[in-house]
XYZ file of C-alpha atoms in Angstrom:
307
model
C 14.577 9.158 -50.055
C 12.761 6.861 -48.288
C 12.371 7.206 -44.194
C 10.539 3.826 -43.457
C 12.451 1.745 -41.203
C 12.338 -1.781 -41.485
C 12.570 -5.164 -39.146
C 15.811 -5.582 -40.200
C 16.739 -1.679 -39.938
C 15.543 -2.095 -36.036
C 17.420 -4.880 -35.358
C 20.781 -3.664 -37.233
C 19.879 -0.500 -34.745
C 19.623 -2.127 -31.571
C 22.981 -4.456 -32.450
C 25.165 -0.886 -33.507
C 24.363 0.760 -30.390
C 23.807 -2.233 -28.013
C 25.733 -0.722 -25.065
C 22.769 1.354 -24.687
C 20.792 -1.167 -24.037
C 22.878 -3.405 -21.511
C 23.391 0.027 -19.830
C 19.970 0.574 -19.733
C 19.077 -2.727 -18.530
C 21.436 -2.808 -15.982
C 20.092 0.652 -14.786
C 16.386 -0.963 -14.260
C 18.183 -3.760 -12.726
C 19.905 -2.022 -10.064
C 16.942 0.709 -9.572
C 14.649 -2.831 -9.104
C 16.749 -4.705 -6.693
C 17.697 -0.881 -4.367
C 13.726 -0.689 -4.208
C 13.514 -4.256 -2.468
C 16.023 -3.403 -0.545
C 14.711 0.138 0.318
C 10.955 -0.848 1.159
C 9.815 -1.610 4.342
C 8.918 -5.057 5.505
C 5.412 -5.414 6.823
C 3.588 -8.431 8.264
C 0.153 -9.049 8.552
C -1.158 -11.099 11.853
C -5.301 -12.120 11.440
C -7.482 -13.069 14.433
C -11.215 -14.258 13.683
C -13.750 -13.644 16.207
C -17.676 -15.258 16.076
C -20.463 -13.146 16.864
C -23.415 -14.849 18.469
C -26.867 -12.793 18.367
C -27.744 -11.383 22.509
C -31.324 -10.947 23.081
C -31.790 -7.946 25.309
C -35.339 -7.230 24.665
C -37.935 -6.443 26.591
C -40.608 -8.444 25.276
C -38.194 -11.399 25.517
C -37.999 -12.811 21.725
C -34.670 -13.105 20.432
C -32.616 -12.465 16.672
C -30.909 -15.593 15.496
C -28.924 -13.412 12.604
C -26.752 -9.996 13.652
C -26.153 -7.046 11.352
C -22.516 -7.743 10.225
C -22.058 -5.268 8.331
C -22.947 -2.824 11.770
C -20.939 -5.226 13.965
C -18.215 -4.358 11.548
C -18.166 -0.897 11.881
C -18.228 -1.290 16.202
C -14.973 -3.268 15.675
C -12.795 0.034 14.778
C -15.088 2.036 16.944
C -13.178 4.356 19.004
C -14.490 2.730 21.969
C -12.912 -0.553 21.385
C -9.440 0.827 19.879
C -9.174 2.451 23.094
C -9.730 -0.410 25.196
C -7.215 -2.366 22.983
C -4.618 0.433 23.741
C -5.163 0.339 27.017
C -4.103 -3.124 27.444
C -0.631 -2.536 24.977
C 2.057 -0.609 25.881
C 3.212 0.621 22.478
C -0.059 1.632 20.602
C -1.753 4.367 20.114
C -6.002 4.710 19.094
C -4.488 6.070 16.117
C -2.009 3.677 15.067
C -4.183 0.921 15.875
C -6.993 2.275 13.242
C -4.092 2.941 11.008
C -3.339 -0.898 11.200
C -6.630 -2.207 11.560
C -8.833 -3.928 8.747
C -12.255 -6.108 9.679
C -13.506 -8.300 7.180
C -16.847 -10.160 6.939
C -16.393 -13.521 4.972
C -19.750 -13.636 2.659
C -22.532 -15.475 4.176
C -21.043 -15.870 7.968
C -20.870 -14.522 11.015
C -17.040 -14.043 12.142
C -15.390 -10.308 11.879
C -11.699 -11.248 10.770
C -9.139 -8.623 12.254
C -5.959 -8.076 9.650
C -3.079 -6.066 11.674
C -0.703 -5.181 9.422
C 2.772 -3.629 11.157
C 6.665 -3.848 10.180
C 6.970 -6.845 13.282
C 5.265 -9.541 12.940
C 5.014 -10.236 16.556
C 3.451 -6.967 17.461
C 0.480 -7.591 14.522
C -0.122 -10.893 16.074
C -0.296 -9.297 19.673
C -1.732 -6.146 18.111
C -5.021 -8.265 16.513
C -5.679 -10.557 19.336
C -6.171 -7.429 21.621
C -8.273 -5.396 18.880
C -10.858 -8.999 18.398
C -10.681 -9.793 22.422
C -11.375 -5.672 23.190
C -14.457 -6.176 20.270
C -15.837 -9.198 22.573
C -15.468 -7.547 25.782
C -17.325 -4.217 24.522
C -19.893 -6.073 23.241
C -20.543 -7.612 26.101
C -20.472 -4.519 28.617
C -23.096 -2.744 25.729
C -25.209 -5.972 26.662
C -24.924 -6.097 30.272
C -25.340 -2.492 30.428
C -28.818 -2.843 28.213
C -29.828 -5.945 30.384
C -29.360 -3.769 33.804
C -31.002 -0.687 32.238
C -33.926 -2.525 31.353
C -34.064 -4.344 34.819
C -34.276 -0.999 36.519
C -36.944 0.318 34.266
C -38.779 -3.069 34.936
C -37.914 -2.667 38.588
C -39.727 0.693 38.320
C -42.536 -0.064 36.541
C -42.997 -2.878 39.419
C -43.038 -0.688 42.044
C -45.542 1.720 40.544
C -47.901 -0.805 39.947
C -47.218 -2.103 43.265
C -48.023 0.966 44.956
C -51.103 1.032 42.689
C -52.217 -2.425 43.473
C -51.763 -1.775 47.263
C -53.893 1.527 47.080
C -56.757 -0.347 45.239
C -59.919 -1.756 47.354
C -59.780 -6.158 47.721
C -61.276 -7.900 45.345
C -61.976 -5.055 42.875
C -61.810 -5.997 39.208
C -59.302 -2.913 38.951
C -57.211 -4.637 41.127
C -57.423 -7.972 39.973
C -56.628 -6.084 36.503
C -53.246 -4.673 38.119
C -52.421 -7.838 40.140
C -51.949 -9.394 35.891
C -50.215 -6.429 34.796
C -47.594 -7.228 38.041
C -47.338 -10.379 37.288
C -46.371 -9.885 34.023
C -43.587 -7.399 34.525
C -41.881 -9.571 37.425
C -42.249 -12.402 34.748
C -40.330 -10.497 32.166
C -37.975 -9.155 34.688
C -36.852 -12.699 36.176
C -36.545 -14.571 32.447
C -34.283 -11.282 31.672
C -32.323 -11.222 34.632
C -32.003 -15.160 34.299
C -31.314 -15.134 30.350
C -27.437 -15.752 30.093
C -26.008 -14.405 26.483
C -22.886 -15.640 24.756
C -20.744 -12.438 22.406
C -18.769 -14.779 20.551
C -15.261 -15.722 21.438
C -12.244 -15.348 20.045
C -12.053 -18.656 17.848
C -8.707 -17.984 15.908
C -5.975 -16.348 17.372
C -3.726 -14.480 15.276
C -0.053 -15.796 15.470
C 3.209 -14.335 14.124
C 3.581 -14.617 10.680
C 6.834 -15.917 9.028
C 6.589 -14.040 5.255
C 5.833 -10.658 4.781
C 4.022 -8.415 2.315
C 7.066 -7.530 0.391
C 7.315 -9.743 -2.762
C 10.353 -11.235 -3.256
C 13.822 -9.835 -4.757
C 13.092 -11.993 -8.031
C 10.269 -10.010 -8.299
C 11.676 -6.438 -8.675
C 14.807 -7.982 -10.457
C 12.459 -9.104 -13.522
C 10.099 -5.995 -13.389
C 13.248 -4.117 -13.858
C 14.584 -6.223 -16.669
C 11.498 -6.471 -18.387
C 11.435 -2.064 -17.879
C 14.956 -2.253 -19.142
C 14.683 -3.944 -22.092
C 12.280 -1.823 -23.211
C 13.088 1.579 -22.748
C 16.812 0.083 -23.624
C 16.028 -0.954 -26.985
C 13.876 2.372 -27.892
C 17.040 4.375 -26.660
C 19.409 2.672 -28.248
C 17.039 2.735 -31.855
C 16.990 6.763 -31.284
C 20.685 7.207 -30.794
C 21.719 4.642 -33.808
C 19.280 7.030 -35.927
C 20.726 10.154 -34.381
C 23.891 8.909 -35.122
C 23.901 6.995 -38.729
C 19.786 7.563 -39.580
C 20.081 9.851 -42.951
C 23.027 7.540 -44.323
C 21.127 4.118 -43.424
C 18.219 5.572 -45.443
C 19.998 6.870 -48.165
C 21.801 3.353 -48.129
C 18.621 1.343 -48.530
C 16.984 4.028 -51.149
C 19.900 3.309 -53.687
C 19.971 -0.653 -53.117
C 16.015 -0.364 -53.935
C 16.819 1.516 -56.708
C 19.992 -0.831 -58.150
C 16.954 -3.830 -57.799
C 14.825 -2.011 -60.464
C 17.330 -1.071 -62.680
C 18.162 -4.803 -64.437
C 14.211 -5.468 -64.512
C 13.974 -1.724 -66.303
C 16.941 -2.768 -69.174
C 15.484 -6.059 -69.688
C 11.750 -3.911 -70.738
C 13.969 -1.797 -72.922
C 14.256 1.067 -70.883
C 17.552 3.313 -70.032
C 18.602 3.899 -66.795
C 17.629 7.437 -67.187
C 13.802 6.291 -67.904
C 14.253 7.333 -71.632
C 13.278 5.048 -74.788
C 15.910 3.972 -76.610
C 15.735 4.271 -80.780
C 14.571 0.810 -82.311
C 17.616 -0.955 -84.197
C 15.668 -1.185 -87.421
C 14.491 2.309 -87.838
C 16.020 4.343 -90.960
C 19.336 5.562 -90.958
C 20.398 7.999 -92.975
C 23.954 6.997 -94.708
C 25.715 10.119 -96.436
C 27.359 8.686 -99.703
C 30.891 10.421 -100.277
C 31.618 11.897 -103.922
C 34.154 9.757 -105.331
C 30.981 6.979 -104.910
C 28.464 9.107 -106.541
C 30.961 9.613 -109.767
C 32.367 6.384 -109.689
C 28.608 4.759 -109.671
C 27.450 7.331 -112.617
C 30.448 6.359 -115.005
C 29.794 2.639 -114.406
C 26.191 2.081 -114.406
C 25.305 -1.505 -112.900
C 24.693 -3.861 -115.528
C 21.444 -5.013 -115.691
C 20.685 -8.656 -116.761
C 18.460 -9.092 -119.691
C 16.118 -12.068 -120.193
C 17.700 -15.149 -121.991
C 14.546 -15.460 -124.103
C 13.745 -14.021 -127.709
């Protein structure tokens, strides 16, 4: 018996028990289209903010490239998540890192702040304050570099001051210190009078109108397409369950009825055996009544004509 299912045993499986598969189709269906309705909408605002290099230095040459991938990383620092929250009044450091992503497109230098929340006006208003509280940190670090290396200069000013006015007139030393004063109140005024740009916030992220969640279409034909699937192996399992053995044993004897004409046209019996050949010997038996008959009257036997 053969157990080999065929193309046209699968689809004479799938037609019997059909209603197994529309069941199971409409099953995916409805699980597809209660997930849409079941997930959560979320929206996702983006703000862009340029970074411009600040020379803070105390020799006084400047950087015309910044460390993005650094600058990055100060964008979710804790310092300037907190001075975000401080300006919202439903946010949290926490939530705000939660909903936070900076990218770096290749080759620039703009940090792009993604806010991603479940309203899409609070990840516009949430992103604007994360980019402006990025700007405004970055430039308090700079002022607060530029006035703590004005009071070191301011130091090392008076020192040398109170070294130059200890020192005899016209001594080479103090001719020596006199340059060495000069130089530091040089540095200090081009620092002091050295204005520095952070960037600005160039895009401002609005409220977006579509959110993350793909549409109902979506789930619909991810269901369907699930459905059809598992539909048409369930519905091949319970047509075998239900009517496998006799389907087989069906098909087994209609491959066997197809050899059986080519088998009696090579001379073969149905049972495999070889028939006896129609012009073999046959023993007759010869009754009695023959036998005496034939020895009483002998055939006659014709002689030849000639002498």
């Amino acid at each position: 018996m053969s157990n080999h299912w065929t193309l046209e045993d699968l689809y004479t499986g799938v037609v019997k028990s059909w209603w197994v598969l529309a069941a199971t189709v409409f099953t995916f269906v409805a699980i597809g289209a209660a997930a849409w309705a079941l997930l959560p909408q979320t929206y996702t605002a983006t703000a862009q903010h340029t970074v411009e290099p600040i020379s803070v230095l105390s020799s006084g040459s400047s950087f015309n490239t910044v460390n993005m991938e650094t600058e990055r990383l100060v964008a979710t620092s804790a310092s300037v998540l907190e001075r975000a929250a401080a300006g919202l009044d439903d946010a949290s450091v926490g939530a705000l890192r939660d909903a936070t992503v900076v990218q770096v497109p290749r080759g620039s230098q703009v940090l792009t702040f993604e806010v991603t929340t479940r309203s899409p006006e609070r990840s516009a208003e949430w992103a604007n304050a994360v980019a402006t509280a990025y700007g405004e940190t970055r430039s308090d670090n700079a002022r607060n570099v530029v006035e703590q290396t004005t009071a070191e200069l301011s130091e090392s000013i008076d020192r040398l001051q109170a070294l130059y006015d200890s020192q005899p007139p016209d001594s080479d030393a103090r001719a020596a210190t006199q340059l060495q004063l000069d130089a530091l109140l040089e540095q200090k005024a081009r620092l002091e009078a050295t204005p520095f740009f952070p960037g600005s916030l160039v895009t401002p992220a609005s409220a977006p109108t579509d959110s993350n969640r793909p549409g109902v279409p979506v789930f619909v034909a991810g269901g369907l397409f699930l459905g059809l699937m598992v539909g048409g192996i369930a519905a091949l399992l319970v047509t075998r369950a239900r009517s496998g053995p006799t389907l087989a044993y069906r098909r087994d004897r209609r491959g066997r009825g197809a050899r059986e004409p080519a088998d009696d046209e090579a001379g073969a019996s149905p049972d495999g055996e070889t028939p006896v050949s129609q012009e073999s010997d046959v023993t007759v038996p010869i009754s009695r009544a023959g036998a005496k008959a034939e020895a009483e009257h002998p055939p006659v036997v014709a002689r030849d004509a000639r002498v």
